[in-house]
Structures are given as structure tokens and as C-alpha cells.
Amino acid sequence: MVWAFVIILVLMIPILAIVLDSQVGQAFANRIARGESGEEQAQLTDRIQQLEAEVRYLSESLESMREDAEFVRSLIEGSTEERPQLESGD
């Protein structure tokens, strides 16, 4: 029984070292070190939602400005073609 425990312990040391040295282990250790609480997580979630709303608003504003620029461009291009030529001297 003792030998089984020793063998398991000996096998677990390299496995644990590999897992802790991986990116997942490092991320888990960083999260524990930061000690993010539920309140901080809620604040981050609220901040992310605010930023997403701001990005949506800016995207809609940009699309509106593109439509306005296209409309003005079509007015300018259309006005030069349809403008009647005036005779000089009259």
C-alpha cells in the first residue's frame, strides 16, 4: 500500500510540473495571484458592455457619415452634368 502511494507520488511530480509550466497553468496562477473577486468581475462585465455599446454607436455614426458623403458626392457629380451652359455676353 505504501509502495503504491510512493509510485503515484513519483509519477505525479513530473505531470504536475508539466501542467504548471503550461500556458493554462500560468493563466490559472495569474488569476489566483490577482485575486479577482466577484465584484471586480461584475465591474469588468459592466465596462465591457459599455464599450460594446459605444462601439455600436460609433459604427452607426460612421455608416451615417458614409451615406451622407455618398449623397453629397452624387449631388456634386450630378450637378455638373445637368447644369445648362450660359452664353457669354448676354
The first five atom37 places (N, CA, C, CB, O) and aatype in JSON, in Angstrom:
{
  "aatype": [12, 19, 17, 0, 13, 19, 9, 9, 10, 19, 10, 12, 9, 14, 9, 10, 0, 9, 19, 10, 3, 15, 5, 19, 7, 5, 0, 13, 0, 2, 1, 9, 0, 1, 7, 6, 15, 7, 6, 6, 5, 0, 5, 10, 16, 3, 1, 9, 5, 5, 10, 6, 0, 6, 19, 1, 18, 10, 15, 6, 15, 10, 6, 15, 12, 1, 6, 3, 0, 6, 13, 19, 1, 15, 10, 9, 6, 7, 15, 16, 6, 6, 1, 14, 5, 10, 6, 15, 7, 3],
  "atom_mask": [
    [1, 1, 1, 1, 1],
    [1, 1, 1, 1, 1],
    [1, 1, 1, 1, 1],
    [1, 1, 1, 1, 1],
    [1, 1, 1, 1, 1],
    [1, 1, 1, 1, 1],
    [1, 1, 1, 1, 1],
    [1, 1, 1, 1, 1],
    [1, 1, 1, 1, 1],
    [1, 1, 1, 1, 1],
    [1, 1, 1, 1, 1],
    [1, 1, 1, 1, 1],
    [1, 1, 1, 1, 1],
    [1, 1, 1, 1, 1],
    [1, 1, 1, 1, 1],
    [1, 1, 1, 1, 1],
    [1, 1, 1, 1, 1],
    [1, 1, 1, 1, 1],
    [1, 1, 1, 1, 1],
    [1, 1, 1, 1, 1],
    [1, 1, 1, 1, 1],
    [1, 1, 1, 1, 1],
    [1, 1, 1, 1, 1],
    [1, 1, 1, 1, 1],
    [1, 1, 1, 0, 1],
    [1, 1, 1, 1, 1],
    [1, 1, 1, 1, 1],
    [1, 1, 1, 1, 1],
    [1, 1, 1, 1, 1],
    [1, 1, 1, 1, 1],
    [1, 1, 1, 1, 1],
    [1, 1, 1, 1, 1],
    [1, 1, 1, 1, 1],
    [1, 1, 1, 1, 1],
    [1, 1, 1, 0, 1],
    [1, 1, 1, 1, 1],
    [1, 1, 1, 1, 1],
    [1, 1, 1, 0, 1],
    [1, 1, 1, 1, 1],
    [1, 1, 1, 1, 1],
    [1, 1, 1, 1, 1],
    [1, 1, 1, 1, 1],
    [1, 1, 1, 1, 1],
    [1, 1, 1, 1, 1],
    [1, 1, 1, 1, 1],
    [1, 1, 1, 1, 1],
    [1, 1, 1, 1, 1],
    [1, 1, 1, 1, 1],
    [1, 1, 1, 1, 1],
    [1, 1, 1, 1, 1],
    [1, 1, 1, 1, 1],
    [1, 1, 1, 1, 1],
    [1, 1, 1, 1, 1],
    [1, 1, 1, 1, 1],
    [1, 1, 1, 1, 1],
    [1, 1, 1, 1, 1],
    [1, 1, 1, 1, 1],
    [1, 1, 1, 1, 1],
    [1, 1, 1, 1, 1],
    [1, 1, 1, 1, 1],
    [1, 1, 1, 1, 1],
    [1, 1, 1, 1, 1],
    [1, 1, 1, 1, 1],
    [1, 1, 1, 1, 1],
    [1, 1, 1, 1, 1],
    [1, 1, 1, 1, 1],
    [1, 1, 1, 1, 1],
    [1, 1, 1, 1, 1],
    [1, 1, 1, 1, 1],
    [1, 1, 1, 1, 1],
    [1, 1, 1, 1, 1],
    [1, 1, 1, 1, 1],
    [1, 1, 1, 1, 1],
    [1, 1, 1, 1, 1],
    [1, 1, 1, 1, 1],
    [1, 1, 1, 1, 1],
    [1, 1, 1, 1, 1],
    [1, 1, 1, 0, 1],
    [1, 1, 1, 1, 1],
    [1, 1, 1, 1, 1],
    [1, 1, 1, 1, 1],
    [1, 1, 1, 1, 1],
    [1, 1, 1, 1, 1],
    [1, 1, 1, 1, 1],
    [1, 1, 1, 1, 1],
    [1, 1, 1, 1, 1],
    [1, 1, 1, 1, 1],
    [1, 1, 1, 1, 1],
    [1, 1, 1, 0, 1],
    [1, 1, 1, 1, 1]
  ],
  "atom_positions": [
    [[0.82, -1.19, 0.0], [0.0, 0.0, 0.0], [0.87, 1.26, 0.0], [-0.94, 0.0, 1.21], [0.58, 2.22, -0.71]],
    [[1.93, 1.23, 0.8], [2.84, 2.37, 0.87], [3.58, 2.54, -0.46], [3.84, 2.19, 2.03], [3.83, 3.65, -0.91]],
    [[3.93, 1.38, -1.07], [4.62, 1.45, -2.34], [3.74, 2.07, -3.43], [5.09, 0.06, -2.77], [4.24, 2.81, -4.28]],
    [[2.47, 1.78, -3.41], [1.55, 2.36, -4.39], [1.49, 3.87, -4.23], [0.15, 1.75, -4.23], [1.47, 4.61, -5.22]],
    [[1.46, 4.34, -2.99], [1.44, 5.77, -2.73], [2.73, 6.43, -3.21], [1.24, 6.04, -1.22], [2.69, 7.52, -3.8]],
    [[3.85, 5.81, -2.99], [5.15, 6.34, -3.42], [5.23, 6.38, -4.94], [6.31, 5.49, -2.85], [5.71, 7.36, -5.51]],
    [[4.76, 5.34, -5.59], [4.78, 5.3, -7.06], [3.88, 6.39, -7.63], [4.32, 3.91, -7.58], [4.27, 7.09, -8.57]],
    [[2.69, 6.55, -7.08], [1.77, 7.6, -7.54], [2.4, 8.97, -7.32], [0.42, 7.51, -6.8], [2.31, 9.84, -8.19]],
    [[3.03, 9.18, -6.17], [3.68, 10.44, -5.87], [4.81, 10.72, -6.84], [4.2, 10.44, -4.43], [4.97, 11.85, -7.3]],
    [[5.6, 9.73, -7.14], [6.72, 9.88, -8.07], [6.21, 10.21, -9.47], [7.59, 8.61, -8.09], [6.82, 11.01, -10.17]],
    [[5.12, 9.6, -9.89], [4.56, 9.88, -11.21], [3.87, 11.24, -11.27], [3.56, 8.79, -11.59], [3.86, 11.88, -12.33]],
    [[3.32, 11.7, -10.17], [2.59, 12.96, -10.16], [3.53, 14.18, -10.21], [1.73, 13.04, -8.92], [3.12, 15.24, -10.69]],
    [[4.74, 14.05, -9.74], [5.67, 15.18, -9.73], [5.96, 15.68, -11.15], [6.97, 14.79, -9.04], [5.81, 16.88, -11.38]],
    [[6.37, 14.86, -12.1], [6.61, 15.39, -13.45], [5.33, 15.84, -14.15], [7.31, 14.34, -14.31], [5.34, 16.82, -14.89]],
    [[4.24, 15.13, -13.93], [2.96, 15.52, -14.54], [2.54, 16.89, -14.03], [1.86, 14.48, -14.25], [2.12, 17.74, -14.82]],
    [[2.65, 17.12, -12.74], [2.3, 18.4, -12.15], [3.22, 19.5, -12.66], [2.35, 18.33, -10.63], [2.77, 20.62, -12.9]],
    [[4.49, 19.21, -12.82], [5.45, 20.19, -13.33], [5.1, 20.59, -14.76], [6.88, 19.64, -13.27], [5.2, 21.77, -15.12]],
    [[4.71, 19.63, -15.58], [4.33, 19.92, -16.97], [3.08, 20.78, -17.02], [4.11, 18.63, -17.76], [3.02, 21.74, -17.78]],
    [[2.09, 20.44, -16.22], [0.83, 21.19, -16.21], [1.05, 22.61, -15.7], [-0.22, 20.48, -15.35], [0.52, 23.56, -16.28]],
    [[1.81, 22.78, -14.64], [2.03, 24.11, -14.08], [2.89, 24.97, -14.99], [2.69, 24.01, -12.72], [2.79, 26.2, -14.95]],
    [[3.73, 24.37, -15.81], [4.58, 25.12, -16.72], [3.84, 25.49, -18.01], [5.84, 24.32, -17.04], [4.34, 26.29, -18.8]],
    [[2.68, 24.92, -18.25], [1.93, 25.21, -19.47], [1.25, 26.57, -19.37], [0.89, 24.11, -19.74], [1.22, 27.18, -18.31]],
    [[0.71, 27.02, -20.49], [0.01, 28.31, -20.53], [-1.24, 28.3, -19.66], [-0.36, 28.67, -21.96], [-1.57, 29.3, -19.03]],
    [[-1.92, 27.18, -19.61], [-3.11, 27.07, -18.78], [-2.74, 27.19, -17.31], [-3.84, 25.73, -19.04], [-3.42, 27.88, -16.54]],
    [[-1.67, 26.52, -16.92], [-1.22, 26.62, -15.53], [-0.79, 28.02, -15.17], [0.0, 0.0, 0.0], [-1.06, 28.49, -14.06]],
    [[-0.1, 28.7, -16.08], [0.33, 30.07, -15.82], [-0.86, 31.02, -15.73], [1.3, 30.54, -16.92], [-0.88, 31.91, -14.88]],
    [[-1.84, 30.85, -16.59], [-3.04, 31.69, -16.53], [-3.78, 31.47, -15.22], [-3.96, 31.4, -17.72], [-4.28, 32.42, -14.61]],
    [[-3.86, 30.22, -14.8], [-4.53, 29.91, -13.53], [-3.78, 30.53, -12.37], [-4.64, 28.39, -13.34], [-4.4, 31.07, -11.45]],
    [[-2.45, 30.47, -12.39], [-1.64, 31.07, -11.33], [-1.78, 32.59, -11.32], [-0.16, 30.68, -11.49], [-1.86, 33.2, -10.26]],
    [[-1.82, 33.2, -12.5], [-2.02, 34.66, -12.57], [-3.38, 35.06, -12.02], [-1.89, 35.16, -14.02], [-3.5, 36.08, -11.34]],
    [[-4.38, 34.28, -12.32], [-5.73, 34.59, -11.82], [-5.78, 34.48, -10.3], [-6.76, 33.65, -12.45], [-6.41, 35.31, -9.64]],
    [[-5.13, 33.48, -9.75], [-5.08, 33.33, -8.3], [-4.3, 34.47, -7.68], [-4.45, 31.97, -7.9], [-4.68, 34.99, -6.63]],
    [[-3.2, 34.88, -8.33], [-2.36, 35.95, -7.8], [-3.11, 37.29, -7.82], [-1.06, 36.07, -8.62], [-2.98, 38.09, -6.89]],
    [[-3.88, 37.53, -8.87], [-4.65, 38.77, -8.93], [-5.75, 38.79, -7.89], [-5.25, 38.97, -10.32], [-6.06, 39.84, -7.33]],
    [[-6.32, 37.67, -7.63], [-7.37, 37.56, -6.63], [-8.63, 38.32, -7.02], [0.0, 0.0, 0.0], [-9.22, 39.04, -6.21]],
    [[-9.05, 38.17, -8.28], [-10.25, 38.85, -8.73], [-11.46, 38.34, -7.97], [-10.44, 38.67, -10.24], [-11.7, 37.13, -7.88]],
    [[-12.19, 39.26, -7.44], [-13.4, 38.89, -6.71], [-14.6, 38.98, -7.64], [-13.6, 39.79, -5.47], [-14.48, 39.4, -8.8]],
    [[-15.73, 38.6, -7.15], [-16.96, 38.68, -7.92], [-17.34, 40.11, -8.25], [0.0, 0.0, 0.0], [-17.89, 40.39, -9.31]],
    [[-17.04, 41.03, -7.34], [-17.36, 42.44, -7.57], [-16.51, 43.02, -8.7], [-17.15, 43.26, -6.28], [-17.02, 43.75, -9.56]],
    [[-15.22, 42.68, -8.71], [-14.35, 43.14, -9.78], [-14.78, 42.55, -11.11], [-12.89, 42.78, -9.5], [-14.73, 43.23, -12.14]],
    [[-15.19, 41.32, -11.09], [-15.66, 40.67, -12.31], [-16.92, 41.36, -12.82], [-15.93, 39.17, -12.05], [-17.08, 41.54, -14.03]],
    [[-17.82, 41.74, -11.92], [-19.04, 42.45, -12.32], [-18.7, 43.81, -12.91], [-19.99, 42.61, -11.12], [-19.31, 44.24, -13.89]],
    [[-17.72, 44.5, -12.32], [-17.3, 45.79, -12.85], [-16.71, 45.64, -14.25], [-16.28, 46.45, -11.92], [-16.98, 46.46, -15.13]],
    [[-15.92, 44.6, -14.45], [-15.35, 44.36, -15.77], [-16.44, 44.05, -16.79], [-14.34, 43.22, -15.72], [-16.38, 44.51, -17.93]],
    [[-17.42, 43.28, -16.38], [-18.53, 42.95, -17.28], [-19.3, 44.21, -17.66], [-19.46, 41.93, -16.63], [-19.66, 44.39, -18.83]],
    [[-19.58, 45.07, -16.69], [-20.27, 46.32, -16.98], [-19.45, 47.2, -17.91], [-20.57, 47.07, -15.69], [-20.0, 47.8, -18.84]],
    [[-18.16, 47.27, -17.69], [-17.28, 48.09, -18.52], [-17.25, 47.55, -19.94], [-15.86, 48.13, -17.94], [-17.27, 48.33, -20.9]],
    [[-17.21, 46.25, -20.09], [-17.22, 45.64, -21.43], [-18.52, 45.95, -22.14], [-17.0, 44.12, -21.34], [-18.52, 46.24, -23.34]],
    [[-19.64, 45.87, -21.43], [-20.94, 46.19, -22.04], [-21.01, 47.65, -22.47], [-22.07, 45.88, -21.06], [-21.56, 47.95, -23.53]],
    [[-20.46, 48.55, -21.67], [-20.43, 49.96, -22.04], [-19.58, 50.18, -23.29], [-19.89, 50.81, -20.88], [-19.97, 50.94, -24.18]],
    [[-18.44, 49.53, -23.34], [-17.56, 49.66, -24.51], [-18.21, 49.09, -25.77], [-16.23, 48.97, -24.25], [-18.06, 49.65, -26.85]],
    [[-18.92, 47.97, -25.63], [-19.62, 47.39, -26.78], [-20.71, 48.33, -27.27], [-20.22, 46.03, -26.41], [-20.9, 48.47, -28.48]],
    [[-21.43, 48.97, -26.36], [-22.46, 49.93, -26.76], [-21.83, 51.13, -27.46], [-23.27, 50.4, -25.53], [-22.39, 51.63, -28.44]],
    [[-20.7, 51.59, -26.98], [-20.01, 52.72, -27.6], [-19.53, 52.35, -29.0], [-18.82, 53.17, -26.73], [-19.63, 53.17, -29.92]],
    [[-19.02, 51.14, -29.17], [-18.57, 50.69, -30.49], [-19.76, 50.61, -31.44], [-17.86, 49.31, -30.4], [-19.66, 51.02, -32.6]],
    [[-20.9, 50.09, -30.96], [-22.11, 50.05, -31.8], [-22.53, 51.44, -32.24], [-23.27, 49.37, -31.04], [-22.84, 51.66, -33.41]],
    [[-22.53, 52.4, -31.29], [-22.91, 53.78, -31.6], [-21.96, 54.39, -32.62], [-22.93, 54.64, -30.31], [-22.4, 55.04, -33.57]],
    [[-20.66, 54.19, -32.44], [-19.68, 54.74, -33.36], [-19.8, 54.11, -34.75], [-18.28, 54.55, -32.81], [-19.62, 54.79, -35.76]],
    [[-20.1, 52.82, -34.8], [-20.28, 52.15, -36.09], [-21.49, 52.71, -36.83], [-20.45, 50.63, -35.89], [-21.42, 52.94, -38.03]],
    [[-22.58, 52.93, -36.11], [-23.78, 53.52, -36.72], [-23.5, 54.95, -37.18], [-24.95, 53.5, -35.74], [-23.96, 55.34, -38.25]],
    [[-22.77, 55.71, -36.39], [-22.43, 57.09, -36.78], [-21.56, 57.1, -38.02], [-21.71, 57.81, -35.63], [-21.76, 57.92, -38.92]],
    [[-20.59, 56.2, -38.08], [-19.71, 56.11, -39.24], [-20.51, 55.73, -40.49], [-18.59, 55.1, -38.99], [-20.28, 56.29, -41.56]],
    [[-21.41, 54.8, -40.36], [-22.24, 54.4, -41.5], [-23.1, 55.57, -41.97], [-23.13, 53.19, -41.14], [-23.26, 55.77, -43.17]],
    [[-23.65, 56.34, -41.05], [-24.44, 57.51, -41.39], [-23.59, 58.54, -42.12], [-25.06, 58.13, -40.14], [-24.03, 59.14, -43.1]],
    [[-22.37, 58.74, -41.65], [-21.47, 59.69, -42.32], [-21.1, 59.22, -43.72], [-20.21, 59.91, -41.48], [-20.97, 60.03, -44.63]],
    [[-20.92, 57.91, -43.9], [-20.64, 57.38, -45.23], [-21.81, 57.62, -46.17], [-20.33, 55.87, -45.16], [-21.61, 58.0, -47.32]],
    [[-23.03, 57.41, -45.69], [-24.21, 57.65, -46.5], [-24.31, 59.11, -46.87], [-25.47, 57.19, -45.78], [-24.64, 59.44, -48.01]],
    [[-24.05, 60.0, -45.92], [-24.09, 61.44, -46.2], [-23.04, 61.83, -47.23], [-23.88, 62.24, -44.9], [-23.32, 62.61, -48.14]],
    [[-21.84, 61.29, -47.1], [-20.77, 61.6, -48.06], [-21.13, 61.1, -49.45], [-19.44, 60.99, -47.6], [-20.87, 61.78, -50.44]],
    [[-21.73, 59.93, -49.54], [-22.15, 59.39, -50.83], [-23.25, 60.25, -51.44], [-22.64, 57.94, -50.66], [-23.25, 60.49, -52.65]],
    [[-24.17, 60.72, -50.62], [-25.23, 61.59, -51.11], [-24.66, 62.9, -51.64], [-26.26, 61.86, -50.0], [-25.05, 63.35, -52.72]],
    [[-23.76, 63.51, -50.89], [-23.15, 64.77, -51.33], [-22.34, 64.55, -52.61], [-22.24, 65.36, -50.22], [-22.38, 65.38, -53.52]],
    [[-21.61, 63.44, -52.68], [-20.84, 63.13, -53.88], [-21.76, 62.99, -55.09], [-20.02, 61.85, -53.69], [-21.45, 63.49, -56.17]],
    [[-22.9, 62.32, -54.9], [-23.82, 62.15, -56.03], [-24.43, 63.49, -56.43], [-24.93, 61.15, -55.67], [-24.68, 63.72, -57.61]],
    [[-24.68, 64.38, -55.46], [-25.19, 65.71, -55.8], [-24.16, 66.51, -56.59], [-25.58, 66.47, -54.53], [-24.5, 67.16, -57.58]],
    [[-22.92, 66.45, -56.17], [-21.87, 67.2, -56.85], [-21.65, 66.65, -58.26], [-20.55, 67.14, -56.05], [-21.56, 67.42, -59.22]],
    [[-21.58, 65.35, -58.39], [-21.37, 64.76, -59.71], [-22.56, 64.99, -60.62], [-21.09, 63.27, -59.58], [-22.39, 65.22, -61.82]],
    [[-23.74, 64.94, -60.08], [-24.95, 65.14, -60.87], [-25.15, 66.59, -61.27], [0.0, 0.0, 0.0], [-25.69, 66.86, -62.34]],
    [[-24.73, 67.53, -60.45], [-24.95, 68.95, -60.74], [-24.06, 69.43, -61.87], [-24.72, 69.8, -59.5], [-24.47, 70.34, -62.59]],
    [[-22.89, 68.88, -62.06], [-22.01, 69.32, -63.15], [-22.5, 68.8, -64.49], [-20.58, 68.84, -62.9], [-22.28, 69.45, -65.51]],
    [[-23.16, 67.69, -64.52], [-23.65, 67.13, -65.78], [-24.94, 67.8, -66.23], [-23.87, 65.63, -65.64], [-25.16, 67.95, -67.43]],
    [[-25.79, 68.21, -65.32], [-27.1, 68.74, -65.67], [-27.14, 70.27, -65.73], [-28.11, 68.25, -64.68], [-28.18, 70.84, -66.09]],
    [[-26.06, 70.93, -65.41], [-26.05, 72.39, -65.4], [-26.05, 72.91, -66.84], [-24.81, 72.93, -64.63], [-25.22, 72.49, -67.65]],
    [[-26.98, 73.8, -67.16], [-27.03, 74.33, -68.51], [-25.86, 75.29, -68.75], [-28.37, 75.04, -68.77], [-25.4, 75.97, -67.83]],
    [[-25.41, 75.33, -69.99], [-24.32, 76.24, -70.35], [-24.9, 77.62, -70.62], [-23.53, 75.72, -71.6], [-25.86, 77.76, -71.37]],
    [[-24.31, 78.63, -70.0], [-24.73, 80.01, -70.21], [-23.92, 80.61, -71.34], [-24.58, 80.84, -68.92], [-22.72, 80.36, -71.49]],
    [[-24.62, 81.43, -72.14], [-23.92, 82.1, -73.25], [-23.23, 83.33, -72.72], [-24.91, 82.48, -74.39], [-23.79, 84.06, -71.9]],
    [[-22.04, 83.57, -73.16], [-21.32, 84.75, -72.69], [-21.8, 85.98, -73.44], [-19.81, 84.57, -72.87], [-22.14, 85.91, -74.62]],
    [[-21.83, 87.12, -72.74], [-22.24, 88.4, -73.35], [-23.71, 88.7, -73.2], [0.0, 0.0, 0.0], [-24.1, 89.8, -73.58]],
    [[-24.52, 87.85, -72.71], [-25.96, 88.16, -72.56], [-26.3, 88.63, -71.21], [-26.8, 86.96, -72.88], [-27.46, 88.93, -70.93]]
  ]
}
